[in-house]
Tab-separated table of C-alpha atoms in Angstrom:
chain	number	residue	atom	x	y	z
A	1	MET	CA	76.504	-14.332	17.303
A	2	LYS	CA	76.754	-16.461	14.087
A	3	LEU	CA	80.492	-16.505	14.276
A	4	ALA	CA	80.420	-18.042	17.740
A	5	GLN	CA	77.899	-20.756	16.819
A	6	SER	CA	79.645	-21.919	13.685
A	7	HIS	CA	82.892	-21.801	15.592
A	8	SER	CA	81.747	-24.318	18.182
A	9	TYR	CA	80.608	-26.862	15.557
A	10	TYR	CA	83.887	-26.459	13.823
A	11	ILE	CA	85.893	-26.941	17.011
A	12	LYS	CA	83.942	-30.104	17.819
A	13	SER	CA	84.708	-31.718	14.474
A	14	VAL	CA	88.377	-30.830	14.498
A	15	ILE	CA	88.812	-32.101	18.016
A	16	GLU	CA	87.134	-35.368	17.034
A	17	ILE	CA	89.695	-35.710	14.215
A	18	GLU	CA	92.571	-34.709	16.329
A	19	SER	CA	91.750	-36.472	19.525
A	20	GLU	CA	93.920	-39.500	18.788
A	21	ARG	CA	97.110	-37.537	18.500
A	22	GLU	CA	98.941	-36.518	21.556
A	23	ARG	CA	101.369	-33.726	21.657
A	24	GLU	CA	104.264	-34.582	23.799
A	25	SER	CA	106.429	-31.824	25.101
A	26	ASN	CA	107.264	-31.299	28.679
A	27	LEU	CA	107.314	-27.586	28.249
A	28	MET	CA	103.887	-27.316	26.584
A	29	ALA	CA	101.053	-26.547	28.843
A	30	THR	CA	98.057	-24.787	27.665
A	31	SER	CA	96.234	-26.644	24.937
A	32	HIS	CA	96.213	-30.035	23.605
A	33	VAL	CA	94.907	-29.747	20.109
A	34	ASP	CA	97.530	-30.099	17.355
A	35	VAL	CA	97.764	-27.524	14.630
A	36	PRO	CA	96.080	-29.147	11.553
A	37	GLY	CA	98.205	-29.599	8.425
A	38	GLU	CA	100.903	-31.813	6.885
A	39	PRO	CA	104.431	-31.907	8.189
A	40	THR	CA	106.752	-29.476	6.378
A	41	GLU	CA	108.013	-30.792	3.075
A	42	THR	CA	111.747	-31.057	2.532
A	43	GLY	CA	111.782	-28.617	-0.383
A	44	THR	CA	109.967	-26.040	1.631
A	45	ALA	CA	112.262	-26.507	4.553
A	46	LEU	CA	115.371	-26.160	2.410
A	47	LEU	CA	114.117	-22.989	0.844
A	48	GLU	CA	113.463	-21.527	4.240
A	49	THR	CA	116.874	-22.506	5.501
A	50	ALA	CA	118.213	-20.538	2.486
A	51	THR	CA	116.023	-17.477	2.947
A	52	GLY	CA	116.802	-17.640	6.644
A	53	THR	CA	120.445	-17.288	5.840
A	54	ILE	CA	120.318	-14.774	2.984
A	55	GLN	CA	117.709	-12.323	4.173
A	56	GLY	CA	117.872	-9.691	6.871
A	57	PHE	CA	115.887	-10.068	10.107
A	58	GLN	CA	116.656	-6.877	11.899
A	59	PRO	CA	113.304	-6.326	13.591
A	60	ILE	CA	113.381	-9.922	14.885
A	61	ASN	CA	117.024	-9.665	15.935
A	62	ASN	CA	115.962	-6.779	18.185
A	63	ILE	CA	114.123	-9.299	20.321
A	64	HIS	CA	116.380	-10.043	23.251
A	65	GLN	CA	114.285	-11.225	26.118
A	66	HIS	CA	111.889	-14.053	27.083
A	67	LEU	CA	109.360	-13.282	29.848
A	68	CYS	CA	106.735	-15.707	31.079
A	69	ALA	CA	103.520	-14.387	32.623
A	70	PHE	CA	99.752	-15.065	32.700
A	71	HIS	CA	96.941	-13.336	30.856
A	72	PHE	CA	93.185	-13.703	31.152
A	73	TYR	CA	90.442	-12.454	28.917
A	74	ALA	CA	89.204	-8.949	29.666
A	75	HIS	CA	85.632	-10.266	29.832
A	76	ASP	CA	86.448	-13.567	31.510
A	77	MET	CA	88.971	-14.041	34.293
A	78	THR	CA	88.334	-17.747	34.415
A	79	ARG	CA	89.987	-18.270	31.094
A	80	GLN	CA	93.685	-17.970	31.798
A	81	VAL	CA	96.619	-18.375	29.473
A	82	GLU	CA	100.331	-18.983	30.063
A	83	ALA	CA	102.008	-16.343	27.943
A	84	HIS	CA	105.550	-16.459	26.673
A	85	HIS	CA	106.635	-12.969	25.735
A	86	PHE	CA	109.565	-12.380	23.370
A	87	CYS	CA	110.419	-8.725	23.798
A	88	GLY	CA	112.485	-5.987	22.262
A	89	HIS	CA	113.062	-2.352	23.169
A	90	LEU	CA	111.940	0.313	20.770
A	91	ASN	CA	113.514	2.769	23.137
A	92	GLU	CA	114.031	2.926	26.888
A	93	ASP	CA	110.364	3.602	27.475
A	94	VAL	CA	108.589	1.321	24.991
A	95	ARG	CA	108.858	-2.415	24.395
A	96	GLN	CA	106.988	-4.624	21.976
A	97	CYS	CA	106.559	-8.352	22.503
A	98	LEU	CA	105.501	-11.313	20.451
A	99	ILE	CA	103.418	-13.716	22.599
A	100	TYR	CA	103.666	-17.438	22.125
A	101	ASP	CA	101.956	-20.312	23.946
A	102	SER	CA	105.227	-22.032	24.817
A	103	PRO	CA	108.992	-21.386	24.556
A	104	ASN	CA	109.439	-24.230	22.103
A	105	LYS	CA	110.234	-24.346	18.412
A	106	ASP	CA	106.691	-25.296	17.520
A	107	ALA	CA	105.114	-22.639	19.705
A	108	ARG	CA	102.078	-20.858	18.316
A	109	LEU	CA	102.141	-17.126	17.939
A	110	ILE	CA	99.070	-16.103	19.906
A	111	GLY	CA	99.293	-12.433	20.550
A	112	ILE	CA	101.158	-9.169	20.958
A	113	GLU	CA	101.968	-7.023	23.988
A	114	TYR	CA	103.190	-3.495	24.127
A	115	ILE	CA	104.800	-2.214	27.290
A	116	VAL	CA	105.232	1.484	28.195
A	117	VAL	CA	106.534	3.476	31.164
A	118	GLU	CA	104.148	5.307	33.410
A	119	SER	CA	104.825	8.720	31.970
A	120	LEU	CA	103.771	7.566	28.460
A	121	PHE	CA	100.781	5.687	29.834
A	122	LEU	CA	99.589	8.971	31.405
A	123	THR	CA	99.584	10.645	27.974
A	124	LEU	CA	97.164	8.071	26.568
A	125	PRO	CA	93.569	9.238	25.902
A	126	ASP	CA	91.194	8.291	28.717
A	127	ASP	CA	89.293	5.837	26.506
A	128	GLU	CA	92.491	4.093	25.657
A	129	LYS	CA	93.799	3.592	29.207
A	130	PRO	CA	91.331	0.819	30.093
A	131	LEU	CA	92.854	-1.396	27.390
A	132	TRP	CA	96.116	-1.364	29.332
A	133	HIS	CA	96.989	-3.225	32.509
A	134	SER	CA	99.426	-2.604	35.348
A	135	HIS	CA	102.372	-4.886	35.965
A	136	GLU	CA	103.000	-4.161	39.598
A	137	PHE	CA	101.169	-7.083	41.089
A	138	GLU	CA	102.388	-9.801	38.789
A	139	VAL	CA	105.941	-8.640	39.115
A	140	LYS	CA	105.962	-8.211	42.878
A	141	GLY	CA	103.961	-11.407	43.217
A	142	GLY	CA	106.637	-13.399	41.538
A	143	TYR	CA	104.297	-14.529	38.693
A	144	LEU	CA	106.185	-12.809	35.943
A	145	PHE	CA	109.609	-14.164	35.345
A	146	MET	CA	112.421	-14.536	32.853
A	147	PRO	CA	113.080	-18.268	32.367
A	148	GLY	CA	116.792	-19.134	32.531
A	149	VAL	CA	117.922	-15.785	33.940
A	150	PRO	CA	119.401	-15.691	37.465
A	151	GLY	CA	117.241	-13.748	39.946
A	152	MET	CA	119.705	-10.989	40.559
A	153	VAL	CA	119.933	-10.156	36.863
A	154	GLU	CA	116.208	-10.645	36.388
A	155	ARG	CA	115.424	-8.203	39.171
A	156	GLN	CA	117.424	-5.438	37.507
A	157	ASP	CA	114.932	-5.442	34.708
A	158	LEU	CA	111.900	-6.300	36.758
A	159	LYS	CA	112.520	-3.148	38.812
A	160	GLN	CA	111.540	-1.249	35.646
A	161	VAL	CA	108.842	-3.543	34.409
A	162	CYS	CA	107.114	-3.228	37.781
A	163	LYS	CA	106.313	0.386	37.012
A	164	THR	CA	105.070	-0.105	33.464
A	165	TYR	CA	101.689	-0.692	31.787
A	166	GLY	CA	100.980	-3.205	29.073
A	167	LYS	CA	98.443	-3.645	26.308
A	168	VAL	CA	97.889	-7.250	25.287
A	169	ILE	CA	95.852	-8.497	22.352
A	170	HIS	CA	95.499	-12.193	21.622
A	171	PHE	CA	94.423	-13.648	18.242
A	172	TRP	CA	94.508	-17.407	18.899
A	173	GLN	CA	92.290	-18.788	21.695
A	174	VAL	CA	94.396	-21.819	22.440
A	175	ASP	CA	92.911	-22.199	25.872
A	176	ARG	CA	89.587	-23.239	24.364
A	177	GLY	CA	91.257	-25.634	22.029
A	178	ASP	CA	91.116	-23.716	18.770
A	179	PRO	CA	93.169	-25.488	16.220
A	180	LEU	CA	93.590	-22.300	14.215
A	181	PRO	CA	93.362	-18.609	15.107
A	182	LEU	CA	89.629	-18.221	14.879
A	183	GLY	CA	87.402	-15.322	15.638
A	184	ILE	CA	88.286	-11.753	16.483
A	185	PRO	CA	91.090	-10.324	18.591
A	186	GLN	CA	90.689	-10.386	22.334
A	187	ILE	CA	91.869	-7.774	24.769
A	188	MET	CA	93.627	-9.460	27.687
A	189	MET	CA	94.251	-8.483	31.309
A	190	ALA	CA	96.882	-9.438	33.829
A	191	LEU	CA	96.871	-10.365	37.489
A	192	THR	CA	96.185	-7.587	39.863
A	193	ARG	CA	95.632	-9.275	43.167
A	194	PRO	CA	96.088	-12.574	45.030
A	195	GLY	CA	93.564	-15.269	44.424
A	196	GLN	CA	93.092	-14.594	40.695
A	197	LEU	CA	95.616	-17.064	39.271
A	198	ASP	CA	94.298	-20.595	38.994
A	199	GLU	CA	96.316	-22.772	41.324
A	200	ASN	CA	96.766	-25.686	38.944
A	201	ILE	CA	98.126	-23.426	36.252
A	202	ALA	CA	100.445	-21.773	38.762
A	203	LYS	CA	101.793	-25.087	40.097
A	204	ASP	CA	102.263	-26.450	36.586
A	205	VAL	CA	104.357	-23.510	35.467
A	206	GLU	CA	106.384	-23.513	38.652
A	207	LYS	CA	107.158	-27.176	38.151
A	208	ARG	CA	107.997	-26.976	34.441
A	209	PHE	CA	110.303	-23.999	34.842
A	210	GLY	CA	111.748	-24.824	38.261
A	211	VAL	CA	110.588	-21.613	39.865
A	212	SER	CA	108.776	-20.735	43.029
A	213	PHE	CA	106.544	-17.704	42.910
A	214	GLU	CA	106.584	-17.463	46.711
A	215	GLU	CA	110.410	-17.393	46.783
A	216	GLN	CA	110.343	-14.714	44.049
A	217	ARG	CA	107.920	-12.735	46.065
A	218	GLU	CA	110.310	-12.683	48.995
A	219	GLN	CA	113.223	-11.484	46.777
A	220	ARG	CA	111.115	-8.774	45.159
A	221	LYS	CA	109.854	-7.054	48.251
A	222	ASP	CA	111.779	-3.845	47.501
A	223	LEU	CA	110.364	-3.357	44.073
A	224	THR	CA	107.827	-0.564	43.610
A	225	GLY	CA	104.964	0.068	41.226
A	226	PRO	CA	104.067	3.229	39.280
A	227	ASP	CA	105.134	6.362	41.082
A	228	HIS	CA	101.638	7.787	40.865
A	229	GLY	CA	99.966	4.555	41.936
A	230	ILE	CA	97.995	2.324	39.598
A	231	HIS	CA	95.761	4.521	37.466
A	232	PRO	CA	92.062	3.987	38.117
A	233	LEU	CA	91.350	3.726	34.367
A	234	ALA	CA	93.904	1.011	33.799
A	235	ASN	CA	92.918	-2.676	34.050
A	236	ALA	CA	89.740	-2.240	32.069
A	237	ALA	CA	88.774	0.668	34.309
A	238	GLY	CA	88.159	-1.939	36.967
A	239	ARG	CA	85.312	-3.537	35.051
A	240	GLY	CA	85.904	-5.518	31.827
A	241	LEU	CA	86.174	-5.279	28.062
A	242	LYS	CA	85.022	-7.223	25.069
A	243	THR	CA	85.511	-6.917	21.347
A	244	GLU	CA	82.823	-7.118	18.625
A	245	LEU	CA	82.973	-7.389	14.868
A	246	ARG	CA	80.941	-4.947	12.789
A	247	GLU	CA	80.323	-4.782	9.036
A	248	VAL	CA	80.922	-1.350	7.563
A	249	ASP	CA	80.092	0.256	4.271
A	250	ILE	CA	83.237	0.736	2.286
A	251	PRO	CA	83.630	4.398	1.251
A	252	PRO	CA	83.638	4.808	-2.527
A	253	ALA	CA	87.098	5.246	-3.961
A	254	THR	CA	87.993	8.776	-4.844
A	255	SER	CA	90.033	9.004	-7.968
A	256	MET	CA	91.885	5.762	-8.157
A	257	PRO	CA	94.497	5.653	-10.872
A	258	ARG	CA	93.651	2.951	-13.327
A	259	VAL	CA	97.065	2.392	-14.625
A	260	PHE	CA	98.847	0.584	-12.046
A	261	VAL	CA	99.234	-2.516	-10.221
B	1	MET	CA	86.107	2.718	20.598
B	2	ALA	CA	86.574	1.094	17.163
B	3	SER	CA	89.300	0.121	14.750
B	4	SER	CA	87.577	2.429	12.258
B	5	ASP	CA	87.898	5.551	14.456
B	6	GLU	CA	89.376	8.440	12.483
B	7	LYS	CA	91.839	9.368	15.050
B	8	PRO	CA	92.214	8.631	18.721
B	9	GLY	CA	91.531	11.579	21.168
B	10	PRO	CA	93.754	14.630	21.104
B	11	THR	CA	96.945	13.990	22.992
B	12	PRO	CA	100.556	14.495	22.068
B	13	VAL	CA	100.610	10.788	21.331
B	14	ALA	CA	98.492	10.988	18.199
B	15	THR	CA	100.192	13.733	16.219
B	16	GLY	CA	102.679	11.771	14.127
B	17	ASP	CA	104.884	14.733	13.275
B	18	LYS	CA	107.473	13.564	15.702
B	19	PRO	CA	109.354	10.265	15.605
B	20	THR	CA	107.338	7.242	16.671
B	21	PRO	CA	107.225	6.207	19.464
B	22	PRO	CA	107.912	8.838	22.164
B	23	GLY	CA	110.377	7.942	24.863
B	24	GLU	CA	114.073	8.134	25.855
B	25	PRO	CA	116.720	6.383	23.812
B	26	THR	CA	117.595	2.951	25.182
B	27	THR	CA	120.146	3.267	27.940
B	28	LEU	CA	123.430	1.399	27.979
B	29	SER	CA	122.371	-0.566	31.102
B	30	SER	CA	119.175	-1.781	29.349
B	31	LYS	CA	121.260	-2.846	26.385
B	32	ILE	CA	123.634	-4.730	28.629
B	33	LEU	CA	120.767	-6.432	30.411
B	34	ASP	CA	119.237	-7.399	27.121
B	35	LYS	CA	122.448	-8.771	25.782
B	36	GLY	CA	122.965	-10.740	29.028
B	37	ALA	CA	119.425	-12.175	28.952
B	38	GLY	CA	119.815	-12.900	25.301
B	39	MET	CA	122.853	-15.058	26.049
B	40	MET	CA	121.053	-17.052	28.697
B	41	GLN	CA	117.766	-17.556	26.958
B	42	SER	CA	117.235	-19.515	23.790
B	43	LEU	CA	114.378	-17.537	22.213
B	44	GLU	CA	113.429	-20.637	20.199
B	45	PRO	CA	110.096	-19.545	18.733
B	46	VAL	CA	111.582	-16.387	17.355
B	47	LYS	CA	114.349	-18.292	15.579
B	48	GLU	CA	111.667	-20.069	13.572
B	49	MET	CA	111.025	-16.922	11.499
B	50	LYS	CA	112.937	-17.724	8.338
B	51	GLN	CA	111.393	-15.564	5.648
B	52	HIS	CA	111.036	-11.825	5.184
B	53	VAL	CA	108.266	-10.763	2.889
B	54	CYS	CA	107.531	-7.205	1.847
B	55	THR	CA	104.060	-6.565	0.599
B	56	PHE	CA	101.100	-4.256	0.988
B	57	ALA	CA	97.803	-4.331	2.888
B	58	LEU	CA	94.633	-2.363	3.002
B	59	TYR	CA	92.473	-1.602	6.061
B	60	ALA	CA	89.296	-3.630	6.053
B	61	HIS	CA	87.132	-0.635	7.087
B	62	ASP	CA	88.833	1.816	4.655
B	63	LEU	CA	90.565	0.479	1.525
B	64	SER	CA	92.038	3.877	0.702
B	65	ARG	CA	94.322	3.450	3.702
B	66	GLN	CA	97.130	1.323	2.429
B	67	ILE	CA	100.387	0.338	4.003
B	68	GLU	CA	103.666	-1.317	3.117
B	69	THR	CA	104.209	-4.287	5.424
B	70	HIS	CA	107.177	-6.419	6.456
B	71	HIS	CA	106.254	-9.917	7.381
B	72	TYR	CA	108.646	-12.106	9.254
B	73	VAL	CA	107.277	-15.557	8.556
B	74	GLY	CA	107.481	-18.677	10.683
B	75	ARG	CA	106.148	-22.026	9.569
B	76	LEU	CA	104.165	-24.352	11.871
B	77	ASN	CA	103.687	-27.043	9.255
B	78	GLN	CA	103.190	-27.352	5.494
B	79	ASP	CA	99.739	-25.737	5.771
B	80	VAL	CA	100.077	-23.055	8.453
B	81	LEU	CA	102.389	-20.013	8.721
B	82	GLN	CA	102.415	-17.280	11.334
B	83	CYS	CA	103.916	-13.870	10.758
B	84	ALA	CA	105.056	-11.013	12.933
B	85	VAL	CA	104.316	-7.882	10.896
B	86	TYR	CA	106.391	-4.689	11.066
B	87	ASP	CA	106.154	-1.346	9.332
B	88	SER	CA	109.720	-1.506	8.036
B	89	ASP	CA	112.770	-3.736	7.981
B	90	ILE	CA	114.999	-1.748	10.256
B	91	ARG	CA	116.003	-2.796	13.759
B	92	LYS	CA	113.563	-0.356	15.417
B	93	ALA	CA	110.709	-1.186	13.165
B	94	ASN	CA	107.285	-0.937	14.853
B	95	LEU	CA	105.519	-4.242	15.433
B	96	ILE	CA	102.163	-3.484	13.817
B	97	GLY	CA	100.388	-6.742	13.813
B	98	VAL	CA	100.172	-10.479	13.166
B	99	GLU	CA	99.146	-12.430	10.038
B	100	TYR	CA	98.289	-16.080	9.841
B	101	ILE	CA	98.529	-17.896	6.458
B	102	ILE	CA	96.860	-21.213	5.691
B	103	SER	CA	96.563	-23.613	2.767
B	104	PRO	CA	93.360	-23.826	0.660
B	105	LYS	CA	92.737	-27.284	2.246
B	106	LEU	CA	92.529	-25.774	5.695
B	107	TYR	CA	90.630	-22.712	4.533
B	108	GLU	CA	87.877	-24.895	3.260
B	109	THR	CA	87.384	-26.429	6.699
B	110	LEU	CA	86.645	-23.095	8.258
B	111	PRO	CA	83.068	-22.084	9.081
B	112	GLU	CA	81.617	-19.484	6.654
B	113	GLU	CA	81.522	-16.681	9.139
B	114	GLU	CA	85.205	-17.189	9.792
B	115	GLN	CA	86.152	-17.401	6.136
B	116	LYS	CA	84.964	-13.853	5.603
B	117	LEU	CA	87.765	-12.509	7.716
B	118	TRP	CA	90.449	-14.012	5.459
B	119	HIS	CA	91.905	-12.742	2.183
B	120	SER	CA	93.466	-14.415	-0.840
B	121	HIS	CA	97.121	-13.947	-1.905
B	122	ALA	CA	96.955	-14.826	-5.578
B	123	TYR	CA	96.794	-11.306	-6.971
B	124	GLU	CA	99.298	-9.935	-4.491
B	125	ILE	CA	101.833	-12.515	-5.624
B	126	LYS	CA	101.131	-12.568	-9.301
B	127	SER	CA	101.194	-8.815	-9.514
B	128	GLY	CA	104.659	-8.655	-8.068
B	129	LEU	CA	103.536	-6.703	-4.961
B	130	TRP	CA	104.700	-9.510	-2.668
B	131	VAL	CA	108.475	-9.876	-2.616
B	132	ASN	CA	111.111	-11.679	-0.579
B	133	PRO	CA	113.841	-8.962	-0.468
B	134	GLY	CA	117.223	-10.279	-1.240
B	135	VAL	CA	116.166	-13.674	-2.553
B	136	PRO	CA	116.945	-14.549	-6.106
B	137	GLN	CA	113.888	-15.230	-8.190
B	138	MET	CA	114.984	-18.704	-9.096
B	139	LEU	CA	115.004	-19.674	-5.463
B	140	GLU	CA	111.651	-18.192	-4.487
B	141	LYS	CA	109.607	-19.201	-7.533
B	142	PRO	CA	108.668	-22.795	-6.621
B	143	GLU	CA	107.309	-21.725	-3.260
B	144	LEU	CA	105.450	-18.761	-4.672
B	145	GLU	CA	103.230	-21.114	-6.519
B	146	ASN	CA	102.163	-22.624	-3.166
B	147	MET	CA	101.887	-19.243	-1.512
B	148	ALA	CA	99.675	-17.977	-4.323
B	149	CYS	CA	97.030	-20.478	-3.256
B	150	THR	CA	97.011	-19.537	0.370
B	151	TYR	CA	94.685	-17.395	2.476
B	152	GLY	CA	95.689	-14.911	5.143
B	153	LYS	CA	94.146	-13.308	8.186
B	154	PHE	CA	95.866	-10.129	9.224
B	155	TRP	CA	95.171	-8.117	12.427
B	156	CYS	CA	96.789	-4.709	12.721
B	157	THR	CA	97.437	-3.502	16.294
B	158	TRP	CA	99.281	-0.237	15.610
B	159	GLN	CA	97.931	2.238	13.015
B	160	VAL	CA	101.168	4.044	12.355
B	161	ASP	CA	99.887	5.461	9.047
B	162	ARG	CA	97.152	7.241	10.977
B	163	GLY	CA	99.922	9.093	12.900
B	164	ASP	CA	99.716	7.034	16.094
B	165	ARG	CA	102.924	7.311	17.991
B	166	LEU	CA	101.860	4.453	20.257
B	167	PRO	CA	99.561	1.509	19.550
B	168	LEU	CA	96.160	3.071	20.141
B	169	GLY	CA	92.639	1.813	19.771
B	170	ALA	CA	91.025	-1.349	18.760
B	171	PRO	CA	92.841	-3.893	16.569
B	172	ALA	CA	91.955	-3.545	12.865
B	173	LEU	CA	91.342	-6.266	10.241
B	174	MET	CA	93.393	-5.912	7.078
B	175	PHE	CA	92.702	-7.071	3.508
B	176	SER	CA	94.995	-7.776	0.602
B	177	PRO	CA	95.298	-5.901	-2.672
B	178	GLN	CA	92.888	-7.086	-5.303
B	179	PRO	CA	92.501	-6.566	-9.011
B	180	VAL	CA	89.542	-4.255	-8.788
B	181	ASN	CA	89.767	-0.502	-8.727
B	182	ARG	CA	89.492	0.055	-5.024
B	183	GLY	CA	91.865	-2.859	-4.282
B	184	ARG	CA	94.803	-1.543	-6.192
B	185	VAL	CA	97.829	-0.161	-4.370
B	186	ARG	CA	98.781	3.487	-4.865
B	187	PRO	CA	101.624	3.852	-7.348
B	188	ASP	CA	103.638	6.093	-5.103
B	189	LEU	CA	103.747	3.433	-2.332
B	190	VAL	CA	104.898	0.768	-4.762
B	191	GLN	CA	107.475	3.093	-6.284
B	192	ARG	CA	108.939	3.995	-2.897
B	193	ARG	CA	109.238	0.310	-2.029
B	194	ASP	CA	110.786	-0.565	-5.367
B	195	GLU	CA	113.363	2.184	-5.058
B	196	LYS	CA	114.359	0.993	-1.642
B	197	TYR	CA	114.995	-2.511	-2.805
B	198	LYS	CA	116.133	-1.713	-6.296
B	199	ILE	CA	113.493	-3.937	-7.782
B	200	SER	CA	110.694	-3.534	-10.273
B	201	THR	CA	107.239	-4.792	-9.288
B	202	GLU	CA	106.319	-4.720	-12.941
B	203	GLU	CA	109.223	-6.944	-13.954
B	204	LEU	CA	108.307	-9.316	-11.175
B	205	ARG	CA	104.765	-9.438	-12.477
B	206	GLU	CA	106.097	-10.423	-15.885
B	207	SER	CA	108.249	-13.113	-14.465
B	208	ARG	CA	105.309	-14.569	-12.546
B	209	VAL	CA	102.911	-14.793	-15.438
B	210	ASP	CA	103.297	-18.524	-15.539
B	211	ILE	CA	102.273	-19.003	-11.863
B	212	GLN	CA	98.990	-20.828	-11.997
B	213	GLU	CA	95.962	-18.699	-11.221
B	214	PRO	CA	94.272	-20.525	-8.308
B	215	GLU	CA	90.558	-20.681	-7.894
B	216	ILE	CA	89.695	-18.331	-5.099
B	217	HIS	CA	87.128	-19.425	-2.571
B	218	PRO	CA	83.926	-17.242	-2.873
B	219	ASN	CA	83.965	-16.365	0.791
B	220	ALA	CA	87.472	-14.832	0.776
B	221	ASP	CA	88.015	-11.121	0.060
B	222	TYR	CA	84.511	-10.439	1.355
B	223	TRP	CA	84.489	-6.768	0.378
B	224	VAL	CA	84.973	-7.395	-3.292
B	225	LYS	CA	81.524	-8.892	-3.798
B	226	HIS	CA	79.672	-7.214	-0.917
B	227	ASN	CA	81.058	-3.700	-0.800
B	228	LYS	CA	81.305	-4.115	2.905
B	229	GLY	CA	84.368	-4.262	5.205
B	230	PHE	CA	84.792	-4.951	8.860
B	231	ALA	CA	85.664	-2.942	11.965
B	232	VAL	CA	86.367	-4.159	15.482
B	233	ASP	CA	84.734	-2.407	18.458
B	234	VAL	CA	86.027	-2.502	21.967
B	235	LYS	CA	83.240	-2.094	24.497
B	236	PRO	CA	82.995	-2.136	28.281
B	237	ALA	CA	81.688	-5.483	29.579
B	238	ASP	CA	81.168	-7.267	32.892
B	239	MET	CA	84.182	-9.530	33.489
B	240	LYS	CA	83.362	-12.983	34.629
B	241	ARG	CA	85.350	-13.288	37.800
B	242	LEU	CA	86.718	-15.901	40.130
B	243	ALA	CA	88.181	-13.348	42.451
B	244	PRO	CA	87.871	-9.596	43.011
B	245	PHE	CA	89.235	-7.345	40.230
B	246	PRO	CA	91.178	-5.156	39.815
C-alpha cells in the first residue's frame, strides 16, 4: 500500500521534470518518459568498448531471434505492453528471452520470458501452471511476429511456438510512465482471444513494422496449438494473478565462518 | 505461492540431480532457423551489453542461500545500467534474472519504500567479490570507483540453486554481500570462482584498498539494520478486463 502511494508522488514529480523533453524515435511506442540521468561520458563509453571487445559474451551470443508480441498485466488486461523478445534456445524444448520495450539501441530491459514445449508444461506443479500462458491465439492470430523475417521462414518457427507455453515477468512498468524500474515484479499474460488487444496499439505496431495481423492470420491457418488443447490451469487459471511484497524475518546464521570475505 | 517457498511441489522438474533444464537437444533445423533469423534481424538492444561482471548475491528472504552470478551489463546512460543475469558464463547458461544499477544521485530521488528494495555495491567491489573476468585491472579501476557508489535492484526468476530445473515460483528479491557476518559469502563459493578464472579475490581486495569508501544511504541494504528481508507472493486476483478471458 505505502509503496504504491509514494510511487505515484514520485512519478508525478519526475514527469513534471521530464515533460519538456521529447523522445523521438519512429520505432518507439510505449512510453514517453525519458530515463533520468546524464548522457554517457566518453571515458565510460571507451572502457565499455574495450570490455565489449575483450570479454566473452557467450550467454548473450546465444540470443538469435527477435519476436514482437503483446503482454498485459495478469491483474489488469487494460494495461497492455508491446514486448520485444530477444530469445535463445537452451535446448529444443526450452527458450529464454530478454524483453525490451523497443528494438532500438536505447531500449529498456523490462522483463523476461521463458518458453517451454507442452510436454514440459504438463510436468509443472499445478500451482505453477497458472503463471504460464498459452501462445496459440497470438501466433494464429498473427499478433506475434518476427520483425524482418520473411513469412515463410517465420512460420517454420511459429509452427513450434504455437504449441508452447510462456512465463513472463516484467520489472519495469513503462506503460504507466515509470522513469525507472519501480515496485515489484509483475506476472504478465498474453492474448487468448479476439477483442482483447487494444486497437490503437495494434494499428501502431502494424504501421511501424509494416505488418498486417490479418494477413498473417490468413497465412497461419494451418498452424495448430498444444496437442492436448490449452490446459485449463494455464493463463492464470482463467482468472488473474497479482504479486505482493512481504517482509520476512531473516533466519539467524548458522555457523558463519568469520575469516573470509 | 511465494519466492520464499522451500521447494516447489514434487514433480520431476524440481529434483535438480539431472541436468537443467529438461528437454531434447536443439535440433539442426532449429539451429539453422536461428542462424537465418539472426542474419536478418539486428538484435540491437542485445548488442548494448558490453560488460561481463562475475559476482555474488544473496536471497533477500534467506541470506544463507548464496549464488555466483554473471551479469551482462548494458548502459542506458551515465546513471542507469541494466543487466541480464545468468548462472554461468557458458553459452547455455540459464537466464536467472535481471538487475538494474543506478547512481547515488538517482537513488536519492526514489521514494523511501522503493529504496528498501535496493542494495549497495561498495563492499562487493572493495572486497574483490565483483570482477570483470578477462579485463586488466588497470583498465577497470577508474570505473570501479563509480560502480562502488551505485545501488542495485536484482530480481531472480529462476532459483537454480534450489534444484529447479525450470523457472518455478514467484520472482525473488536478491541482496548483495555485506561486511556483517550473515552477509559474507561462503569461502567455498569464492574459491570455486577464483579457481575458474585464475584470480584471487583477496589480491583484488588489496588492490582496491584505495577506492574511496562511499557513504551508503541508510535505506539501502534494508536487512542489515532491520533483520528483515523480503519475499514476493503470487496470489490469485480478479483481472480487470476489457474483453472475455481466457
